[in-house]
Short mmCIF file of N, CA and C in Angstrom, two decimals:
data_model
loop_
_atom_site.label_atom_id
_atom_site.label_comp_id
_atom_site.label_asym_id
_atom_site.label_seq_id
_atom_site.Cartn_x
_atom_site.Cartn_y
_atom_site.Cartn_z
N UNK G 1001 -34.64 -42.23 1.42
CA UNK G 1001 -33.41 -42.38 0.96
C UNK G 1001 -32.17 -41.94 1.63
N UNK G 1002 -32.28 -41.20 2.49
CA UNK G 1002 -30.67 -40.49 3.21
C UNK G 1002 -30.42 -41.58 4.14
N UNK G 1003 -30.87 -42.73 4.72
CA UNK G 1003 -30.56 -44.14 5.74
C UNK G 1003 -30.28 -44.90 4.71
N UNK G 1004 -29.04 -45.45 5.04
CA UNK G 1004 -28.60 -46.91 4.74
C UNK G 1004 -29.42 -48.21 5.40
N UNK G 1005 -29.08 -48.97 5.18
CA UNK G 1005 -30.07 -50.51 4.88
C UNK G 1005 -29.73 -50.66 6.68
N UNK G 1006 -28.06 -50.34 7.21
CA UNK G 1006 -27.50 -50.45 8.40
C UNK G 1006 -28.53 -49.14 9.59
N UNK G 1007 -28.87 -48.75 9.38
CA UNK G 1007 -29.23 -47.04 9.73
C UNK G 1007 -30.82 -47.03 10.13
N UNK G 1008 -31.92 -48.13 8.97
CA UNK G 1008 -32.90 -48.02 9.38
C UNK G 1008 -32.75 -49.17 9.88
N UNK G 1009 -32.28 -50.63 9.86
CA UNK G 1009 -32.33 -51.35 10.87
C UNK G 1009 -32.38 -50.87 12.33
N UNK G 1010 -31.36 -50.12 12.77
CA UNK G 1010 -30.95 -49.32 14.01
C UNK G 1010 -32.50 -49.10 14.48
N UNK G 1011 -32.68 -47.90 13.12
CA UNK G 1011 -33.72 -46.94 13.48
C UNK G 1011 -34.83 -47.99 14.19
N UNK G 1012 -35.73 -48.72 13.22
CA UNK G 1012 -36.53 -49.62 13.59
C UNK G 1012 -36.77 -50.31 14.75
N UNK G 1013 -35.02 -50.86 15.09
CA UNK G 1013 -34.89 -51.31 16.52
C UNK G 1013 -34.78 -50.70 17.60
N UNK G 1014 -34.87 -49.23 17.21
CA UNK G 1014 -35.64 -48.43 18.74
C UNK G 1014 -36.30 -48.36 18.91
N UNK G 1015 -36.93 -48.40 17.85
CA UNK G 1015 -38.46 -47.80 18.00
C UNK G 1015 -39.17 -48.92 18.20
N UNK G 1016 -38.62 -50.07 18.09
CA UNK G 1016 -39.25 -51.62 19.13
C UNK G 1016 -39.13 -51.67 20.17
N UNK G 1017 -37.61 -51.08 20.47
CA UNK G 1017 -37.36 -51.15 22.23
C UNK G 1017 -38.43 -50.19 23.27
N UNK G 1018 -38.06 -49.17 22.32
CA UNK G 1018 -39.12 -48.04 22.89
C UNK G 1018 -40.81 -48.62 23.40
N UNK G 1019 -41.34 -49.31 22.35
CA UNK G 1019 -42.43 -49.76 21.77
C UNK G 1019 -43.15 -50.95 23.00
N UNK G 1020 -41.78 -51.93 23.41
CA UNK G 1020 -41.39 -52.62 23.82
C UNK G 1020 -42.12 -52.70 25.57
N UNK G 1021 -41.54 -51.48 25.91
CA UNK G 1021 -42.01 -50.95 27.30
C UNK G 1021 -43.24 -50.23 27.30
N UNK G 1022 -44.31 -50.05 25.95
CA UNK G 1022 -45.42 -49.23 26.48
C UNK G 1022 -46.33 -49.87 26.57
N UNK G 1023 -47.19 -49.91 27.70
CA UNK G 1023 -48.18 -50.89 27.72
C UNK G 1023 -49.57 -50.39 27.31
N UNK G 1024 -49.71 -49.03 26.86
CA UNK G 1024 -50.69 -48.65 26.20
C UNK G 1024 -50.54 -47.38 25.31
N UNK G 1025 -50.82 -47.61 23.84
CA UNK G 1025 -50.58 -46.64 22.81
C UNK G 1025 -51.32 -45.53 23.02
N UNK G 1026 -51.14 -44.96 24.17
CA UNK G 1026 -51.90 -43.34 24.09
C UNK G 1026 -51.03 -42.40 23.44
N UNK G 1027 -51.41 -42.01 22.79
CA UNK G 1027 -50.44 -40.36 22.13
C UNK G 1027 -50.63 -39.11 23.20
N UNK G 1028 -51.72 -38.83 24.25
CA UNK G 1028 -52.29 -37.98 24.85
C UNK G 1028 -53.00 -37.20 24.15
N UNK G 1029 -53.73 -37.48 23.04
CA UNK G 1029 -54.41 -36.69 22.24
C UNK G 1029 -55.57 -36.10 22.73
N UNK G 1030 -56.13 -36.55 24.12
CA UNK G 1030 -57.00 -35.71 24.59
C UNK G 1030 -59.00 -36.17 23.80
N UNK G 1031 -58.66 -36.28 22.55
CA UNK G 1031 -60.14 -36.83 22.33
C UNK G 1031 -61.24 -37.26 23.05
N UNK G 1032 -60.11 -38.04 23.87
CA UNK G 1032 -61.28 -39.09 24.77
C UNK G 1032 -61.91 -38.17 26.14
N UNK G 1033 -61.30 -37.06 26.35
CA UNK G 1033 -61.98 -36.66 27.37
C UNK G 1033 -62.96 -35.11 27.15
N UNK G 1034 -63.93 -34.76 27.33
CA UNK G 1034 -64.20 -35.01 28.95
C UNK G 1034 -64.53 -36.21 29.11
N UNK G 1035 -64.57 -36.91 30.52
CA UNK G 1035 -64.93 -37.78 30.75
C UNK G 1035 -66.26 -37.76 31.86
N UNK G 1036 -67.23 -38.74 31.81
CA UNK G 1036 -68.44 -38.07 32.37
C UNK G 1036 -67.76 -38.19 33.87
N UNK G 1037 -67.06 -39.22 34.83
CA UNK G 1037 -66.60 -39.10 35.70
C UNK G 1037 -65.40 -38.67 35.83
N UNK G 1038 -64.99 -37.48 35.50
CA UNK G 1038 -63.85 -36.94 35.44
C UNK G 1038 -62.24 -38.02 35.20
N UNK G 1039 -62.33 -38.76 34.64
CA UNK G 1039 -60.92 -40.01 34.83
C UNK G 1039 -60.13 -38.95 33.98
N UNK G 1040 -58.64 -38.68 34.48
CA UNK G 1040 -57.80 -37.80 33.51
C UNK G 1040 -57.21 -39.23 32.65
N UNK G 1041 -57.86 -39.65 31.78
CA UNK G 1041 -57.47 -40.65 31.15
C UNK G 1041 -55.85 -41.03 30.22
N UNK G 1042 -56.10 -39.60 29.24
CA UNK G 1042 -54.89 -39.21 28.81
C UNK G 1042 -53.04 -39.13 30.01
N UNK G 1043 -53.67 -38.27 31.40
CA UNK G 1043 -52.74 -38.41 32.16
C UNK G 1043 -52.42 -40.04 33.11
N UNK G 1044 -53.72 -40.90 33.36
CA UNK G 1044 -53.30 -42.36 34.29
C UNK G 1044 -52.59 -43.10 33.15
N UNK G 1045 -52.81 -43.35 31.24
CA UNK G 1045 -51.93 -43.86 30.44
C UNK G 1045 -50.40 -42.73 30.28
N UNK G 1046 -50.51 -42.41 30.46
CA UNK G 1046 -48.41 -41.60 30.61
C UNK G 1046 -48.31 -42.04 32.18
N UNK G 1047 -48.52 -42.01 32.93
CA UNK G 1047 -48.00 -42.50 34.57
C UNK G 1047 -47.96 -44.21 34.36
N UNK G 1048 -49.35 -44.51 33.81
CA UNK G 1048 -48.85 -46.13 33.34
C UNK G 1048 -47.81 -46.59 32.74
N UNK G 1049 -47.70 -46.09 31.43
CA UNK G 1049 -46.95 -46.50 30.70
C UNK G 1049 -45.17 -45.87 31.47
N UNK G 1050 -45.23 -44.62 32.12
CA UNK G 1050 -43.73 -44.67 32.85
C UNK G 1050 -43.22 -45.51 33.61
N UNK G 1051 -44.37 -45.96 34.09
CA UNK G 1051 -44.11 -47.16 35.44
C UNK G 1051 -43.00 -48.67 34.39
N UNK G 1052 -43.48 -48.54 33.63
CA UNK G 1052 -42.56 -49.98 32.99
C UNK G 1052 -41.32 -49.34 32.17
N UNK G 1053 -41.62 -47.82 32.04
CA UNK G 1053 -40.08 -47.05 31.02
C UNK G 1053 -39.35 -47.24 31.83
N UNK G 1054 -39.73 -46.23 33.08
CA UNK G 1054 -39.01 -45.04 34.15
C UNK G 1054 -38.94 -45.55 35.53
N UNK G 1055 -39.69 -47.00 35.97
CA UNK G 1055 -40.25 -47.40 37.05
C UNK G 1055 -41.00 -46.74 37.88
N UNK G 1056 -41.35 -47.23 38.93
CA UNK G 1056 -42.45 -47.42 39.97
C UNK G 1056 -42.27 -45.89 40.97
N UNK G 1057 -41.35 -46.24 40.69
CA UNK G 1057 -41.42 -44.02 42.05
C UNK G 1057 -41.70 -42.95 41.11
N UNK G 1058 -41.19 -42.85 40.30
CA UNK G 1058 -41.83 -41.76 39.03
C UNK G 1058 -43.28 -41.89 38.98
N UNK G 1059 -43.49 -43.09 38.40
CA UNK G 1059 -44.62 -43.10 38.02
C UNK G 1059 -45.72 -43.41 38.66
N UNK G 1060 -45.81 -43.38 40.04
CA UNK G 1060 -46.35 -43.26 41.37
C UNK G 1060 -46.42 -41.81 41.28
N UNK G 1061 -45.66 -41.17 41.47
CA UNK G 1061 -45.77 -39.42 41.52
C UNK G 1061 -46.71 -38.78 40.42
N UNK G 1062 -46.58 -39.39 39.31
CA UNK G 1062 -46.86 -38.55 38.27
C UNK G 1062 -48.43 -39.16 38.42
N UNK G 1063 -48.76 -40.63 38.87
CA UNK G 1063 -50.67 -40.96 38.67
C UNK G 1063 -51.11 -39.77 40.11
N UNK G 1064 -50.35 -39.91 41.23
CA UNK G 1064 -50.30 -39.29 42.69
C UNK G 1064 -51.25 -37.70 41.91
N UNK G 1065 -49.97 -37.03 41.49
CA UNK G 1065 -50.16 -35.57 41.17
C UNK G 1065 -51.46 -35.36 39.78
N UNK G 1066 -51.51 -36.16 39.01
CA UNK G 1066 -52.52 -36.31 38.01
C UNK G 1066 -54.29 -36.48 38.12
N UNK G 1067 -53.75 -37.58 39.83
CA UNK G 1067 -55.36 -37.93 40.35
C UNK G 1067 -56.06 -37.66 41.62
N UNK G 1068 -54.87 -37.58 42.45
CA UNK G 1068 -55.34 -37.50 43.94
C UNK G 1068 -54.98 -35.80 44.34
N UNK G 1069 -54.12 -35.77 43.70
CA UNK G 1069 -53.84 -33.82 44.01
C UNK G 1069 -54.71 -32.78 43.30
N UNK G 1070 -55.32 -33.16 42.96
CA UNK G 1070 -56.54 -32.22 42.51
C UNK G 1070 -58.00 -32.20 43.41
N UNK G 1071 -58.31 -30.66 43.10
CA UNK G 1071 -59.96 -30.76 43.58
C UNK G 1071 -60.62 -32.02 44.03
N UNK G 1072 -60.91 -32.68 42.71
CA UNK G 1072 -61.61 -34.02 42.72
C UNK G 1072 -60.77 -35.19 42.02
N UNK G 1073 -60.82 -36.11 42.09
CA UNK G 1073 -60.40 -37.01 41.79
C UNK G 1073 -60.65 -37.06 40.74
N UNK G 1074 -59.27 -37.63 39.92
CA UNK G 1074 -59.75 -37.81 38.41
C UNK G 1074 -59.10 -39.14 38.22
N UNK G 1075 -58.68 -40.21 39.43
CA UNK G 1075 -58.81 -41.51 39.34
C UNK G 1075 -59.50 -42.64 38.51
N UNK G 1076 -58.35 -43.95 37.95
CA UNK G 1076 -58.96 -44.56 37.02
C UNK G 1076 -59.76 -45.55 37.30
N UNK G 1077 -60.10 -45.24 38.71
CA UNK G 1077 -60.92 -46.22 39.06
C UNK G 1077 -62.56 -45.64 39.08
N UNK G 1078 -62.52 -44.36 38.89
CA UNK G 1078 -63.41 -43.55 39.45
C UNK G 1078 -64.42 -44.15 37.77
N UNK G 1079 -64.27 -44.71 36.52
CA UNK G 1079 -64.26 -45.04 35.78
C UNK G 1079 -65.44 -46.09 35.84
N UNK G 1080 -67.00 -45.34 35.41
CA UNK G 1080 -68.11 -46.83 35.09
C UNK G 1080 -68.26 -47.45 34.06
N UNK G 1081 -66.89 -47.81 33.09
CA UNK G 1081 -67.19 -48.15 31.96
C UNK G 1081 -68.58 -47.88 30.77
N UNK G 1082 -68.65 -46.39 31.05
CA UNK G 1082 -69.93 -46.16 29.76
C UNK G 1082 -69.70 -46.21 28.86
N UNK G 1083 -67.88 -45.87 28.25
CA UNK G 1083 -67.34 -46.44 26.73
C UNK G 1083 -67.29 -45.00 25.75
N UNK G 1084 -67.95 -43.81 26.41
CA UNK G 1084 -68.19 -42.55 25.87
C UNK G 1084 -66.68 -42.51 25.21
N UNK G 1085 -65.63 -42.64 25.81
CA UNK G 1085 -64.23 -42.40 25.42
C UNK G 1085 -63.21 -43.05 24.46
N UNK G 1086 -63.99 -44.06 23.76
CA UNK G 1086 -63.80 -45.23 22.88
C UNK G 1086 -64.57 -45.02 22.02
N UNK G 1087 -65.42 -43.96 21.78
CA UNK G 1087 -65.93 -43.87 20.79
C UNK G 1087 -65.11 -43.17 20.11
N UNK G 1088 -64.22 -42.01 20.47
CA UNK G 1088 -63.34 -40.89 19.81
C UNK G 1088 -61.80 -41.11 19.88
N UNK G 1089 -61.80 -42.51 20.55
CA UNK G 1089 -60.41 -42.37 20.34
C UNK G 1089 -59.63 -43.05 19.30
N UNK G 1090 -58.78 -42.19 18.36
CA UNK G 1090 -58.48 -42.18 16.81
C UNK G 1090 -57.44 -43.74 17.01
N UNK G 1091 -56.73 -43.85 18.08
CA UNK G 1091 -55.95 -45.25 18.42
C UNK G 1091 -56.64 -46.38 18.61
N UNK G 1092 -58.30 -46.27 18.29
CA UNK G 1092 -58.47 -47.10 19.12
C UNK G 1092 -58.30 -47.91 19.91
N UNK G 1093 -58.48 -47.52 21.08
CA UNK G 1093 -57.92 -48.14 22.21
C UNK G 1093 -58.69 -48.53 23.33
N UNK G 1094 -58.89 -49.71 23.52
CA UNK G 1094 -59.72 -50.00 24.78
C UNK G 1094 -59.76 -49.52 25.86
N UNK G 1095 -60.22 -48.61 25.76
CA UNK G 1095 -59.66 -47.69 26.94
C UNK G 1095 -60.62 -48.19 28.31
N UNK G 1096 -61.68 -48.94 28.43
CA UNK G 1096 -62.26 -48.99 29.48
C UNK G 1096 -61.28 -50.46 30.30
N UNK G 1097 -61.24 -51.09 29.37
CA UNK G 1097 -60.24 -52.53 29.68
C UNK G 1097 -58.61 -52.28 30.14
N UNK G 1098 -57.85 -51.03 29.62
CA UNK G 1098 -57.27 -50.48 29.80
C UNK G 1098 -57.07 -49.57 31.47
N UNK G 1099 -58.08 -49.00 31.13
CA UNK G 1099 -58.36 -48.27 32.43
C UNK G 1099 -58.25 -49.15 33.82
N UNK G 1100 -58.83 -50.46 33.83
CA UNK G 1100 -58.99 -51.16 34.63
C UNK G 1100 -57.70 -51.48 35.15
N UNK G 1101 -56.87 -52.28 34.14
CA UNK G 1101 -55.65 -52.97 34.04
C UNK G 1101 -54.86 -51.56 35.00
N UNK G 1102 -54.62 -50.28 34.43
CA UNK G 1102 -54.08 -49.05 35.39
C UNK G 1102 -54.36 -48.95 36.77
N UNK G 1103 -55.68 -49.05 36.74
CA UNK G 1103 -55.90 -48.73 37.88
C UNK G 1103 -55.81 -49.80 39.31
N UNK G 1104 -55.67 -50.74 38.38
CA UNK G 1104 -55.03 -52.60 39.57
C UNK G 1104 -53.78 -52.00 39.85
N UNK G 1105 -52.55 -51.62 38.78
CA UNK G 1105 -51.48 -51.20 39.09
C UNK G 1105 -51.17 -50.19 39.88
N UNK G 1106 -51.86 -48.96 39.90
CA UNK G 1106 -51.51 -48.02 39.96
C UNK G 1106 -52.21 -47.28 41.66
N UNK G 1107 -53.64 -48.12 41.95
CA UNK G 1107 -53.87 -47.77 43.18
C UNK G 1107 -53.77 -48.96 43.70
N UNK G 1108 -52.69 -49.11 44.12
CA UNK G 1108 -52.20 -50.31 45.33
C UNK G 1108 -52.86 -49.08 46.77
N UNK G 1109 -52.34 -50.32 47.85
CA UNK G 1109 -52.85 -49.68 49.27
C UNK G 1109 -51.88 -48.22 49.48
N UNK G 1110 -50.91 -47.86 49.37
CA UNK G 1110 -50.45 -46.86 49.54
C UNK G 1110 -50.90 -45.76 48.91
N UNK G 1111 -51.30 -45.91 47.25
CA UNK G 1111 -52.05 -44.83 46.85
C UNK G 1111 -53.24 -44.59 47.55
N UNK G 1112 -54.11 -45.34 48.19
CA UNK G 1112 -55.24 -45.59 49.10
C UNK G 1112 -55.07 -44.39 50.20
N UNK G 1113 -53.75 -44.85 50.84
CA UNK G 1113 -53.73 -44.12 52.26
C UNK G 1113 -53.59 -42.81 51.38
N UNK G 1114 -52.70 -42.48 50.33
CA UNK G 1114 -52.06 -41.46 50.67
C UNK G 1114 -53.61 -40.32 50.12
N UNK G 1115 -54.43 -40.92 49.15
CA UNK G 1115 -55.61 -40.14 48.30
C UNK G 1115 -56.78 -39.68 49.61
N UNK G 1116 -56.51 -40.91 50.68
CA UNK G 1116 -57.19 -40.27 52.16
C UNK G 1116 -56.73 -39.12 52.61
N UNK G 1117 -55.23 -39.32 52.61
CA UNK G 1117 -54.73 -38.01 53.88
C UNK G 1117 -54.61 -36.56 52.84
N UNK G 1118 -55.06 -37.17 51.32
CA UNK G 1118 -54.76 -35.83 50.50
C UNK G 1118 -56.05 -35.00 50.92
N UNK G 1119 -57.29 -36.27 51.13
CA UNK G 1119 -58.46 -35.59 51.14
C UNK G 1119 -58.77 -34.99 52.57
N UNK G 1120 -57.83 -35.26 53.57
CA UNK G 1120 -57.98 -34.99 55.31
C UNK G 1120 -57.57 -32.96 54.74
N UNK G 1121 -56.75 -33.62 54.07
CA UNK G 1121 -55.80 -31.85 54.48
C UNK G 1121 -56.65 -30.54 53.38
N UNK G 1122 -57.19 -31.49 52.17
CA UNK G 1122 -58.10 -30.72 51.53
C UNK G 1122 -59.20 -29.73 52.43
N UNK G 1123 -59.32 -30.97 53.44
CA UNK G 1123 -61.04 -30.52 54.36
C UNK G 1123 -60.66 -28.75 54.98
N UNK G 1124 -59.33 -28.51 55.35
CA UNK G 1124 -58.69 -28.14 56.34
C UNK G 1124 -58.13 -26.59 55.35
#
């Protein structure tokens, strides 16, 4: 009751626009992981979904620092579709079909080179 008829229209129509740009309803709730091949699943859907908010250099940095800057890779490609992570996730969300679709986007050839030279300097 405290919104006018003018007020939740508004409201509504952000929350489409918003809605608008996410290409996958993760909340980051975490459920879905562990994952048996480590995929930081929760973190490649927020770098995905920035890439169409925030664009392509953000959200290059943020899959970069999420997958390739760690110990091991927690890449969404690294991903054998066993489905373990679709069993718990409360959004249900396709997350293995999902995963895929990210990881076309998200490791182009530059993420390639750069997850090599992360792993050259790791050795070192």
């Amino acid at each position: 009751g405290d919104l006018g008829e003018n007020e939740e229209k508004m409201l509504k129509d952000v929350v489409a626009a918003i809605n608008s740009k996410m290409k996958v309803g993760c909340t980051g709730c975490g459920y879905c992981m562990p994952c048996p091949k480590n995929v930081d699943i929760p973190g490649t859907f927020a770098a995905y979904n920035r890439r169409y908010s925030e664009g392509r250099f953000w959200s290059f940095v943020d899959y970069l620092i999420c997958t390739a800057l760690r110990k091991n890779s927690t890449a969404a490609s690294n991903c054998i579709e066993c489905g373990k992570c679709e069993k718990h996730c409360p959004q249900q969300i396709e997350i293995r079909k999902e995963l895929k679709k990210a990881s076309d986007e998200m490791e182009g050839p530059i993420y390639r080179i750069v997850r090599k030279a992360v792993k050259l300097f790791k050795a070192f």
